[in-house]
């Protein structure tokens, strides 16, 4: 019982209230997960419950691993089994035992995202759905929506399901499901749906599991969706020992169907509230409390801590992204010099594409890092594909690059074709591409000839146009970008945009040397070839979603610009709810930090959001005396932030209003028009200001949005460059 002394009295209450329906509802870092793991140890060590009778659930694999290792410290090894897992992890274990009831083998396979897409494409081909007509992503969304309705398992996915050829030819789901059946393959939705189906359909299975699982515990319960709740309630329906812990302020998966209301309305026998935070310094907590207080849709609560003050939270503003990453690296050096270890440091960001800049900075400084739950930027598929094209242009003998891109996007040049090409190359003593160039007409493959034309056209442009233009052309002409667009894979599109943007930065920085394609490729080889050992002492980089439930002594939250964080797409789609969910994400990010917190952002142009960068509204919400600002933030930047938020509040959010002015300016600075055209105009009808002519109303915009026709108060109209116009000041 000694170990209970580590807990405060309310946590102890949570640990020892083992019977009935118990809920712990509390803010970040108050020891919810700690209480849950101690409860597990209490059940096993003190009450003598067999771990096989305890189900302990959480959301991410990382969090489950963390939970297992915490439990392992308290419970004899071998005494805890693998029922400490994620919800989907449990479904897999369940199905391995039970799926025979549906005629599936125990060794059924699980489709990951890529597998599911491949399957979807096969179906679309079979059904004669053009990929342009309906994207692969939409097709899969449709499948998921159909699967959310009851009945599909019985109708299509059991050996006794009767599926006629006619049905297969007409229904998307029928086609998809019967292809799945061929390989006994389940996708992620099926794992949950099959589990629920078996529990419903087979009373003996249901009774067996209900009997076995004496205790059910769920961490991060605010993120459970309807199916998750149904599963939990069903499994707990016999013993009624359900222990749920969560924090509604940390619900960050509503976009995926999380139902925090189910947690708030959970019919509990006992509620325990924790309010002392043990993780963070008061300065960090102040920021968390201050930001989350701006959410209207929440139950107000404040956290307190008895920890010592600690260093001030720093907001760094860089004039360029390079300044931002340089500052971060310098800070990391200072921390290391002061005795911190690499693994104490975490860099968090909103979206995966944001890792590129910081990765390059860390690689240059030879600071080891790992991306948790993700892939290094230069190893991402779309980045390697894009670089493959450019490498082939720079060096036609690069066989690796050739093999990477010849069928990306698919040109249906199969193995037989490649084998023959390789033979010819060996015979001629040439590399692959030169062989193809010499013999293209002989293979009877128009696609191969098309490929040669594509590469030759690109090679002609080498040296004549900038690297970024070349990259842009190859992305378009090769069809690579179109293929990704058709997949509606926003993450991959964002990565490509980010690569393109980084080339533009490189060109700007090396403008005097007029860098060639080879120069650039050599320069980034440092990043693309960086060999790294699997080390444990490394800096951790991850998206905020991945960081949920975890804690780190030193935390950097980077790229805090409007549009990036809060994410513009989320706000556009979900309006106020979207903004609140983004703010909860900010709350999660801030509350990961134990000893020190650094918030960073910079000026510039953001290709991904297609607008110029202004400090995030979340930074604006922090009281001035709560952070120390490093770097000077021009007042007009804060005005930009306020304008954006104001426009959003009016419910006619045109996010690029301010971007247009900046884009026009950058266009004038020598960027291509294409980039300016990315931008939306000032709204037609919007009120704008001119230094000389005063206020006016926008009547129309030129096709590249660089010039606007404005009518002024005296009735006169003029065509004016965007950079000479601004939005009127708003009241503070
Ligand atoms: P989150 O909401 O981020 O998931 P949480 O509520 O689950 O946070 P924990 O991760 O369990 O919080 O605990 C946060 C930190 O506080 C951990 O380092 C934990 O060891 C410590 N802690 C929790 N309770 C106590 C306590 N009673 N005494 C000392 N330290 C504690
Ligand atoms: Mg936790």
PDB file of C-alpha atoms and ligand atoms in Angstrom, residues 32-34 70 219-220 279 549 592, ligand 2:
ATOM      1  CA  UNK A  32      -5.250  11.534 -14.359  1.00  0.00           C
ATOM      2  CA  UNK A  33      -3.076   9.026 -16.146  1.00  0.00           C
ATOM      3  CA  UNK A  34      -1.092   8.586 -12.974  1.00  0.00           C
ATOM      4  CA  UNK A  70       4.348   3.090 -16.127  1.00  0.00           C
ATOM      5  CA  UNK A 219      -7.864   7.286 -20.534  1.00  0.00           C
ATOM      6  CA  UNK A 220      -8.517  10.400 -22.670  1.00  0.00           C
ATOM      7  CA  UNK A 279       3.584  18.972 -14.409  1.00  0.00           C
ATOM      8  CA  UNK A 549      -0.934  12.732 -22.916  1.00  0.00           C
ATOM      9  CA  UNK A 592       2.998  19.399 -22.396  1.00  0.00           C
TER      10      UNK A 592
HETATM   11 MG1  LIG B   2      -2.931  11.727 -19.220  1.00  0.00          MG
END
